[in-house]
Amino acid sequence: MPLGNLTGALGKKRAAHLLRRTSFGASIADIDLFAGLTAQEAFDRLLSEDLPDPPLPLDLATNSEWVLSGTSDANSENFDLSRFLNTWMIGQALGSDISNDLKPSWSFRERMVFFFHTLFTTKHTSVNSSRAIYYQQALFRKYAFDRDDRSRVNPESTEEEPLPDIPIFVNLRELTKKVCVDNAMLVFLDGRLNVRGNPNENFARELLELYSIGRGLEGNVPDPEFDGDYHYFTEQDVQEAAKVLSGFNFDENFRYNQDPNAIRNYGDPDTELPRGILRGDSLVASQHDNTTKQFSVRFGGATIEPNSDLYINGFPSEESVLDEIGQLVDLIYDQDQTTINICRRIYRFFVYHEVTPELEADIIQELADIFRANDFKLHYVLEALFTSEHFYEGSAGYTDDSFGGLIKSPYDLVVGFHKNMNLALPEYTVGNLVSYYEDYAGPMNSQMSAQGMDFYDPFEV
């Protein structure tokens, strides 16, 4: 198979390459440790089952968290809270306060959180809520490691290998469903403005064009066959998807409550995180377009029907709308091009920015087959990639091999420098907050900005 399987110990060069791509870099001690491992052992070493949640970000004005409890007049201004959250994120990528044995895995998890940010892009200044960004990151963190206890499935192998238990909802398809009603996303791409009779297509368009099925490999997309045709989806599909996604609003209170005796529950029962609410904060989805949605020939003429069994007193409910969103995302992931586009994004993030038709037909297609065969779990795609000859050495016969040639973002450069030099931030405690924010992590954020990257505030979606 094109990916190949790397055997033998990694050695220092390959170990450094793996840790740069997965953990923002590494100290000499980490490189020496990984150098003696095989590619499979190294990948397994990056996946800890016992990573705790990170400590809550703290406000310099109150010396306490604000993301869970909310803010008051005593808190810093919103701009400063966003700045504190950004520098807190940098600290998590470094893992300065984490034990050395967990640090590579901790940084790999944060690397995956950043990948999800590049895939499901939001913009901090547009969202204008540090709490919404924090909860979106918390959502991504829950999906960063998604292996499960099913037997490992590879299209070319019948070998079975039991794996640790991870909830069934943890895969990229299910994360995509939850992003559709994520508070930050509802603000950023105007989902909160999408209502029955006056649809806003912004999020539906980006969901199809950027976040899932995509528009194909640049320069190699067949010509449209009719007006509004993008070959893999159409304007009709954007319009119908917008109807499916209508009726939700931003929950400015960020509530989570799943009391079985409560009249009104809030938040996601799977993740136990806040999410958007129905417009009007009611039990009835009065602003949701509850008609049948008819998709184009690109989706096989499929329809999405509201499930009346989930209604409340004959009216559409939050549960029935979420069921429609689930139907929509399932329909999107049923398309072969979705898995190809996602694996193309993974390749560009972890390996190299240019994907040729030759590489797509071999490497990307192989990763896409693994992705689909394993229920859209990224674990198995990344495992195949990071244990392959292709990742470490390229493959014979390719003219575009660029081993080690990924252009680093300012985020990678700044965090990677500190990791390579084994530099640590001050301990993240109340007594060290001024030093942490003003003397260390804050200037790191400024260095990134000076290099042209406003962290978590991309130029466009």
Coordinates of C-alpha atoms in Angstrom, one line a residue:
M1 CA 0.0 0.0 0.0
P2 CA 1.3 3.6 -0.7
L3 CA 1.6 4.5 3.0
G4 CA 3.8 1.6 3.9
N5 CA 4.6 0.6 7.4
L6 CA 7.8 1.9 9.1
T7 CA 9.7 -0.8 11.0
G8 CA 12.5 -0.5 13.5
A9 CA 13.4 2.2 16.0
L10 CA 12.7 5.7 15.0
G11 CA 16.1 7.2 15.7
K12 CA 16.6 10.9 16.6
K13 CA 15.7 12.4 13.2
R14 CA 12.4 10.7 12.9
A15 CA 11.5 11.1 16.5
A16 CA 12.1 14.9 16.3
H17 CA 10.0 14.9 13.1
L18 CA 7.1 13.1 14.8
L19 CA 7.2 15.4 17.9
R20 CA 7.4 18.6 15.8
R21 CA 4.2 17.6 13.9
T22 CA 2.2 16.2 16.9
S23 CA 3.4 18.1 19.9
F24 CA 4.8 21.5 18.7
G25 CA 8.3 20.2 19.2
A26 CA 10.2 18.5 22.0
S27 CA 13.2 18.7 24.4
I28 CA 16.3 16.7 23.7
A29 CA 15.2 14.3 26.5
D30 CA 11.9 13.7 24.8
I31 CA 13.6 13.1 21.4
D32 CA 16.0 10.7 23.0
L33 CA 13.1 8.8 24.6
F34 CA 11.1 8.5 21.4
A35 CA 14.2 7.7 19.3
G36 CA 14.3 4.2 20.9
L37 CA 10.7 3.5 20.1
T38 CA 9.1 2.0 17.0
A39 CA 6.7 4.2 15.1
Q40 CA 3.7 2.2 16.6
E41 CA 5.2 2.5 20.1
A42 CA 5.8 6.2 19.7
F43 CA 2.2 6.8 18.5
D44 CA 0.8 4.8 21.4
R45 CA 3.1 6.8 23.7
L46 CA 1.4 10.0 22.5
L47 CA -2.0 8.7 23.6
S48 CA -2.5 8.8 27.4
E49 CA -5.8 7.5 28.7
D50 CA -5.4 9.5 31.9
L51 CA -5.1 13.1 30.9
P52 CA -6.9 15.4 33.3
D53 CA -8.8 18.4 32.1
P54 CA -6.6 21.6 32.1
P55 CA -6.9 24.0 35.0
L56 CA -9.5 26.8 34.4
P57 CA -8.2 30.1 33.0
L58 CA -7.9 32.8 35.7
D59 CA -8.7 36.5 35.5
L60 CA -5.9 38.8 36.6
A61 CA -8.4 41.3 38.2
T62 CA -10.1 38.7 40.4
N63 CA -7.6 35.9 40.6
S64 CA -10.4 33.5 39.8
E65 CA -12.0 31.8 36.9
W66 CA -14.8 33.4 34.9
V67 CA -15.6 30.9 32.2
L68 CA -17.8 28.7 34.3
S69 CA -19.2 31.2 36.8
G70 CA -19.6 34.2 34.4
T71 CA -18.4 37.7 34.9
S72 CA -19.3 40.7 37.1
D73 CA -18.2 44.3 37.4
A74 CA -15.1 43.1 39.3
N75 CA -13.8 41.2 36.2
S76 CA -11.4 42.5 33.6
E77 CA -12.8 44.0 30.4
N78 CA -13.8 41.5 27.7
F79 CA -10.7 42.4 25.6
D80 CA -8.4 41.5 28.5
L81 CA -10.3 38.3 29.2
S82 CA -9.9 37.2 25.6
R83 CA -6.1 38.0 25.9
F84 CA -5.9 36.0 29.1
L85 CA -7.6 33.1 27.4
N86 CA -5.2 33.2 24.5
T87 CA -2.2 33.2 26.7
W88 CA -3.7 30.4 28.7
M89 CA -4.1 28.4 25.5
I90 CA -0.4 28.9 24.7
G91 CA 0.4 27.5 28.2
Q92 CA -1.6 24.4 27.5
A93 CA 0.3 23.8 24.2
L94 CA 3.5 24.0 26.2
G95 CA 2.3 21.8 29.0
S96 CA 4.6 23.6 31.4
D97 CA 2.8 22.4 34.6
I98 CA 2.4 18.8 33.3
S99 CA 4.6 15.9 34.4
N100 CA 7.2 14.9 31.9
D101 CA 5.6 11.5 31.3
L102 CA 2.3 13.1 30.2
K103 CA 3.7 16.2 28.5
P104 CA 4.0 14.7 24.9
S105 CA 0.4 13.4 25.1
W106 CA -0.9 16.6 26.6
S107 CA 0.7 18.7 23.8
F108 CA -0.7 16.2 21.2
R109 CA -4.2 16.8 22.5
E110 CA -3.7 20.5 22.3
R111 CA -2.4 20.0 18.8
M112 CA -5.6 18.2 17.9
V113 CA -7.6 21.1 19.4
F114 CA -5.8 23.5 17.1
F115 CA -6.4 21.2 14.1
F116 CA -10.1 21.3 14.9
H117 CA -9.9 25.1 15.1
T118 CA -8.4 25.1 11.6
L119 CA -11.1 22.7 10.4
F120 CA -14.1 24.3 12.1
T121 CA -12.8 27.8 12.0
T122 CA -14.1 30.6 14.3
K123 CA -12.8 34.1 14.9
H124 CA -12.3 35.4 18.4
T125 CA -13.1 39.0 17.7
S126 CA -16.2 38.1 15.7
V127 CA -17.6 35.8 18.5
N128 CA -16.6 38.5 21.1
S129 CA -17.0 36.1 24.0
S130 CA -14.1 34.4 25.7
R131 CA -16.5 32.0 27.4
A132 CA -17.9 30.8 24.1
I133 CA -14.3 30.2 22.8
Y134 CA -13.4 28.4 26.0
Y135 CA -16.3 26.1 25.7
Q136 CA -15.7 25.4 22.0
Q137 CA -12.1 24.4 22.9
A138 CA -13.5 22.2 25.7
L139 CA -15.7 20.5 23.1
F140 CA -12.7 20.0 20.8
R141 CA -10.7 18.6 23.6
K142 CA -13.3 15.9 24.2
Y143 CA -12.9 14.7 20.6
A144 CA -9.1 15.0 20.3
F145 CA -8.6 11.3 21.1
D146 CA -11.3 9.1 19.7
R147 CA -10.1 5.5 19.6
D148 CA -12.6 2.9 21.0
D149 CA -12.9 -0.7 22.2
R150 CA -14.0 -2.1 18.9
S151 CA -11.5 -4.2 17.0
R152 CA -9.2 -2.1 14.9
V153 CA -10.5 -2.2 11.3
N154 CA -8.2 -1.8 8.3
P155 CA -9.5 -2.4 4.8
E156 CA -6.4 -4.6 4.1
S157 CA -6.2 -6.5 7.3
T158 CA -8.4 -8.9 9.4
E159 CA -6.3 -8.5 12.5
E160 CA -8.2 -7.6 15.7
E161 CA -6.8 -5.6 18.5
P162 CA -8.9 -4.6 21.6
L163 CA -8.7 -0.9 22.5
P164 CA -9.8 1.2 25.5
D165 CA -13.4 2.2 25.8
I166 CA -14.4 5.7 24.5
P167 CA -18.0 6.8 24.2
I168 CA -19.6 6.0 20.9
F169 CA -20.5 9.6 20.2
V170 CA -16.8 10.5 20.0
N171 CA -15.9 10.6 16.3
L172 CA -15.6 13.4 13.8
R173 CA -19.1 13.0 12.3
E174 CA -20.6 13.4 15.8
L175 CA -18.4 16.4 16.5
T176 CA -19.6 18.0 13.3
K177 CA -23.2 17.6 14.6
K178 CA -22.3 19.3 17.8
V179 CA -20.4 22.1 16.1
C180 CA -23.7 23.0 14.3
V181 CA -25.2 24.2 17.6
D182 CA -22.0 25.3 19.3
N183 CA -22.5 28.8 20.8
A184 CA -19.3 30.3 19.3
M185 CA -20.2 28.9 15.8
L186 CA -23.8 30.2 16.1
V187 CA -22.4 33.7 16.5
F188 CA -19.5 33.5 14.1
L189 CA -21.4 32.3 11.0
D190 CA -24.8 33.8 11.9
G191 CA -26.6 30.6 12.8
R192 CA -28.4 32.6 15.5
L193 CA -30.0 34.7 12.7
N194 CA -31.2 31.7 10.7
V195 CA -35.0 31.5 11.2
R196 CA -38.0 30.1 9.6
G197 CA -39.1 32.2 6.6
N198 CA -35.9 34.2 6.6
P199 CA -33.0 31.7 6.3
N200 CA -29.4 32.7 6.7
E201 CA -27.2 30.5 4.6
N202 CA -23.8 31.5 6.0
F203 CA -23.1 28.5 8.2
A204 CA -24.8 26.0 5.8
R205 CA -22.5 27.2 3.0
E206 CA -19.3 26.9 5.1
L207 CA -20.4 23.6 6.5
L208 CA -20.5 22.1 3.0
E209 CA -17.8 24.1 1.3
L210 CA -15.1 24.1 4.1
Y211 CA -16.1 22.0 7.1
S212 CA -17.1 18.7 5.5
I213 CA -17.5 17.8 1.8
G214 CA -15.5 20.6 0.3
R215 CA -15.2 21.7 -3.3
G216 CA -12.6 19.2 -4.4
L217 CA -8.9 19.4 -5.1
E218 CA -8.0 22.8 -6.3
G219 CA -7.4 22.9 -10.1
N220 CA -8.9 19.4 -10.6
V221 CA -12.6 19.9 -10.0
P222 CA -14.8 19.0 -13.0
D223 CA -16.8 21.9 -14.6
P224 CA -20.3 22.5 -13.2
E225 CA -23.1 20.8 -15.2
F226 CA -25.7 23.4 -14.4
D227 CA -26.2 26.8 -12.7
G228 CA -25.5 26.6 -9.0
D229 CA -23.5 23.3 -9.3
Y230 CA -20.3 22.9 -7.4
H231 CA -20.0 19.2 -8.5
Y232 CA -20.1 17.8 -5.0
F233 CA -23.0 20.0 -3.8
T234 CA -25.3 22.7 -5.2
E235 CA -27.0 25.9 -4.2
Q236 CA -30.1 23.9 -3.6
D237 CA -28.2 21.8 -1.0
V238 CA -27.0 25.0 0.7
Q239 CA -30.6 26.3 0.8
E240 CA -32.1 23.1 2.2
A241 CA -29.3 22.7 4.7
A242 CA -30.0 26.2 6.0
K243 CA -33.6 25.2 6.6
V244 CA -32.4 22.2 8.6
L245 CA -30.2 24.4 10.8
S246 CA -32.7 27.1 11.5
G247 CA -34.2 28.0 14.9
F248 CA -31.2 28.0 17.2
N249 CA -29.9 30.9 19.2
F250 CA -26.8 31.8 21.2
D251 CA -27.1 31.0 24.9
E252 CA -25.5 34.0 26.6
N253 CA -25.8 32.3 30.0
F254 CA -23.9 29.1 28.9
R255 CA -26.2 26.8 30.9
Y256 CA -25.8 23.1 31.4
N257 CA -28.5 21.3 33.3
Q258 CA -29.7 17.8 32.6
D259 CA -31.9 17.3 35.7
P260 CA -34.4 14.6 34.7
N261 CA -37.0 16.3 36.8
A262 CA -36.5 19.8 35.3
I263 CA -39.1 21.2 32.9
R264 CA -36.4 22.7 30.7
N265 CA -32.9 21.1 30.2
Y266 CA -29.9 22.9 28.8
G267 CA -26.7 21.8 27.3
D268 CA -25.4 18.6 25.6
P269 CA -26.0 15.4 27.6
D270 CA -23.1 13.7 25.8
T271 CA -20.4 16.3 26.5
E272 CA -22.0 18.0 29.5
L273 CA -21.1 21.3 27.9
P274 CA -23.4 24.3 27.1
R275 CA -24.7 24.6 23.6
G276 CA -27.1 26.8 21.7
I277 CA -30.8 27.0 22.7
L278 CA -34.0 27.3 20.7
R279 CA -34.9 30.9 19.8
G280 CA -37.2 32.3 22.5
D281 CA -35.6 29.8 25.0
S282 CA -38.7 27.7 24.8
L283 CA -39.5 24.0 24.5
V284 CA -41.1 24.5 21.1
A285 CA -38.9 25.2 18.0
S286 CA -41.2 27.9 16.7
Q287 CA -38.5 29.5 14.5
H288 CA -37.4 26.2 12.9
D289 CA -38.4 25.5 9.3
N290 CA -40.3 22.2 9.8
T291 CA -40.9 21.4 6.2
T292 CA -39.5 18.5 4.3
K293 CA -36.0 19.3 2.9
Q294 CA -35.3 18.2 -0.7
F295 CA -31.7 17.8 -1.6
S296 CA -30.2 17.8 -5.1
V297 CA -29.0 15.1 -7.4
R298 CA -25.5 15.5 -5.9
F299 CA -27.0 13.9 -2.7
G300 CA -29.0 11.4 -4.6
G301 CA -32.2 13.5 -4.3
A302 CA -32.3 12.6 -0.6
T303 CA -34.9 14.2 1.7
I304 CA -34.8 15.1 5.4
E305 CA -38.1 14.7 7.2
P306 CA -38.9 16.0 10.7
N307 CA -39.6 13.1 13.1
S308 CA -43.1 13.8 14.6
D309 CA -42.4 11.2 17.3
L310 CA -40.1 13.7 18.8
Y311 CA -42.6 16.6 18.8
I312 CA -44.0 18.2 22.0
N313 CA -47.8 18.5 21.9
G314 CA -47.7 18.3 18.1
F315 CA -45.0 21.0 17.7
P316 CA -41.3 20.6 16.7
S317 CA -39.0 20.4 19.7
E318 CA -35.3 20.8 20.3
E319 CA -34.9 17.0 20.0
S320 CA -36.7 16.9 16.7
V321 CA -34.5 19.7 15.3
L322 CA -31.3 18.0 16.6
D323 CA -32.5 14.9 14.8
E324 CA -32.8 16.7 11.6
I325 CA -29.3 18.1 12.0
G326 CA -28.1 14.6 12.7
Q327 CA -29.8 13.4 9.4
L328 CA -28.1 16.3 7.5
V329 CA -24.6 15.5 8.8
D330 CA -25.1 11.7 8.3
L331 CA -26.1 12.6 4.7
I332 CA -22.9 14.7 4.2
Y333 CA -20.7 12.0 5.6
D334 CA -22.3 9.4 3.4
Q335 CA -20.6 11.1 0.5
D336 CA -17.2 9.7 -0.5
Q337 CA -15.8 13.2 -1.1
T338 CA -16.3 14.2 2.6
T339 CA -13.9 11.6 3.9
I340 CA -11.4 12.5 1.1
N341 CA -11.7 16.2 1.9
I342 CA -11.2 15.6 5.7
C343 CA -8.1 13.5 5.0
R344 CA -6.8 16.1 2.6
R345 CA -7.1 18.6 5.5
I346 CA -5.3 16.2 7.9
Y347 CA -2.5 15.7 5.4
R348 CA -2.0 19.4 4.9
F349 CA -1.9 20.1 8.6
F350 CA 0.5 17.3 9.6
V351 CA 2.5 16.5 6.5
Y352 CA 2.7 19.0 3.6
H353 CA 0.6 21.8 2.1
E354 CA 0.5 20.6 -1.5
V355 CA -1.7 17.7 -2.5
T356 CA -1.3 16.5 -6.1
P357 CA -3.8 14.4 -8.0
E358 CA -1.3 11.5 -7.8
L359 CA -1.0 11.8 -4.0
E360 CA -4.7 12.2 -3.6
A361 CA -5.4 9.0 -5.6
D362 CA -3.0 7.0 -3.4
I363 CA -2.2 8.4 0.0
I364 CA -5.4 10.5 0.6
Q365 CA -7.7 7.8 -0.7
E366 CA -6.0 5.2 1.5
L367 CA -6.5 7.4 4.6
A368 CA -10.1 8.1 3.5
D369 CA -10.8 4.4 3.3
I370 CA -9.4 3.9 6.8
F371 CA -11.4 6.8 8.1
R372 CA -14.7 5.4 6.7
A373 CA -14.0 1.8 7.7
N374 CA -13.4 3.0 11.3
D375 CA -16.6 4.9 11.8
F376 CA -15.1 8.4 11.1
K377 CA -12.7 8.2 14.0
L378 CA -9.5 10.2 13.4
H379 CA -7.4 7.9 15.7
Y380 CA -7.0 5.3 13.0
V381 CA -6.2 7.8 10.3
L382 CA -3.5 9.4 12.4
E383 CA -2.2 6.0 13.5
A384 CA -1.9 4.9 9.8
L385 CA -0.2 8.2 8.9
F386 CA 2.2 8.4 11.9
T387 CA 3.4 4.8 11.6
S388 CA 3.9 4.9 7.9
E389 CA 7.1 5.1 5.8
H390 CA 5.4 7.9 3.8
F391 CA 5.2 10.2 6.8
Y392 CA 8.9 9.8 7.8
E393 CA 10.5 9.3 4.4
G394 CA 8.1 9.9 1.6
S395 CA 7.6 7.2 -1.0
A396 CA 9.7 6.1 -4.0
G397 CA 8.5 7.4 -7.3
Y398 CA 6.9 10.6 -6.0
T399 CA 8.2 13.9 -7.4
D400 CA 6.7 16.1 -4.7
D401 CA 8.2 14.5 -1.6
S402 CA 9.1 17.2 0.9
F403 CA 10.0 15.4 4.0
G404 CA 10.2 17.8 6.9
G405 CA 9.1 20.7 4.7
L406 CA 5.9 21.9 6.4
I407 CA 5.8 25.7 6.7
K408 CA 5.4 26.4 10.4
S409 CA 2.8 28.9 11.7
P410 CA 4.0 31.6 14.2
Y411 CA 2.2 29.4 16.8
D412 CA 4.4 26.5 16.0
L413 CA 7.5 28.6 15.9
V414 CA 6.9 30.3 19.2
V415 CA 5.7 27.2 21.1
G416 CA 8.2 25.0 19.4
F417 CA 11.2 27.2 20.3
H418 CA 10.2 27.0 23.9
K419 CA 9.7 23.3 23.8
N420 CA 13.0 22.7 21.9
M421 CA 14.9 24.8 24.4
N422 CA 13.1 23.1 27.3
L423 CA 11.8 26.6 28.5
A424 CA 8.9 26.6 31.0
L425 CA 6.4 29.2 31.8
P426 CA 5.8 30.3 35.4
E427 CA 3.6 27.9 37.3
Y428 CA -0.1 28.8 36.6
T429 CA -1.1 29.9 40.1
V430 CA -2.7 33.0 41.6
G431 CA 0.7 34.1 42.9
N432 CA 2.3 33.9 39.5
L433 CA -0.4 35.4 37.3
V434 CA 1.2 38.8 36.7
S435 CA 4.5 37.1 35.7
Y436 CA 2.7 34.5 33.5
Y437 CA 0.5 37.0 31.6
E438 CA 2.7 40.0 31.4
D439 CA 6.3 38.7 31.4
Y440 CA 6.1 35.3 29.6
A441 CA 2.9 34.0 27.8
G442 CA 1.7 37.5 27.0
P443 CA 4.9 38.4 25.1
M444 CA 4.7 35.0 23.3
N445 CA 1.3 36.0 22.0
S446 CA 2.7 39.4 20.9
Q447 CA 5.6 37.6 19.1
M448 CA 3.0 35.6 17.2
S449 CA 1.2 38.8 16.3
A450 CA 4.4 40.5 15.1
Q451 CA 4.9 37.5 12.8
G452 CA 1.5 38.1 11.2
M453 CA -0.7 35.7 13.2
D454 CA -3.4 37.1 15.4
F455 CA -3.9 33.9 17.5
Y456 CA -7.4 32.5 17.2
D457 CA -8.4 35.4 15.0
P458 CA -7.8 34.2 11.5
F459 CA -8.1 36.7 8.6
E460 CA -11.2 34.9 7.3
V461 CA -13.1 31.6 7.7

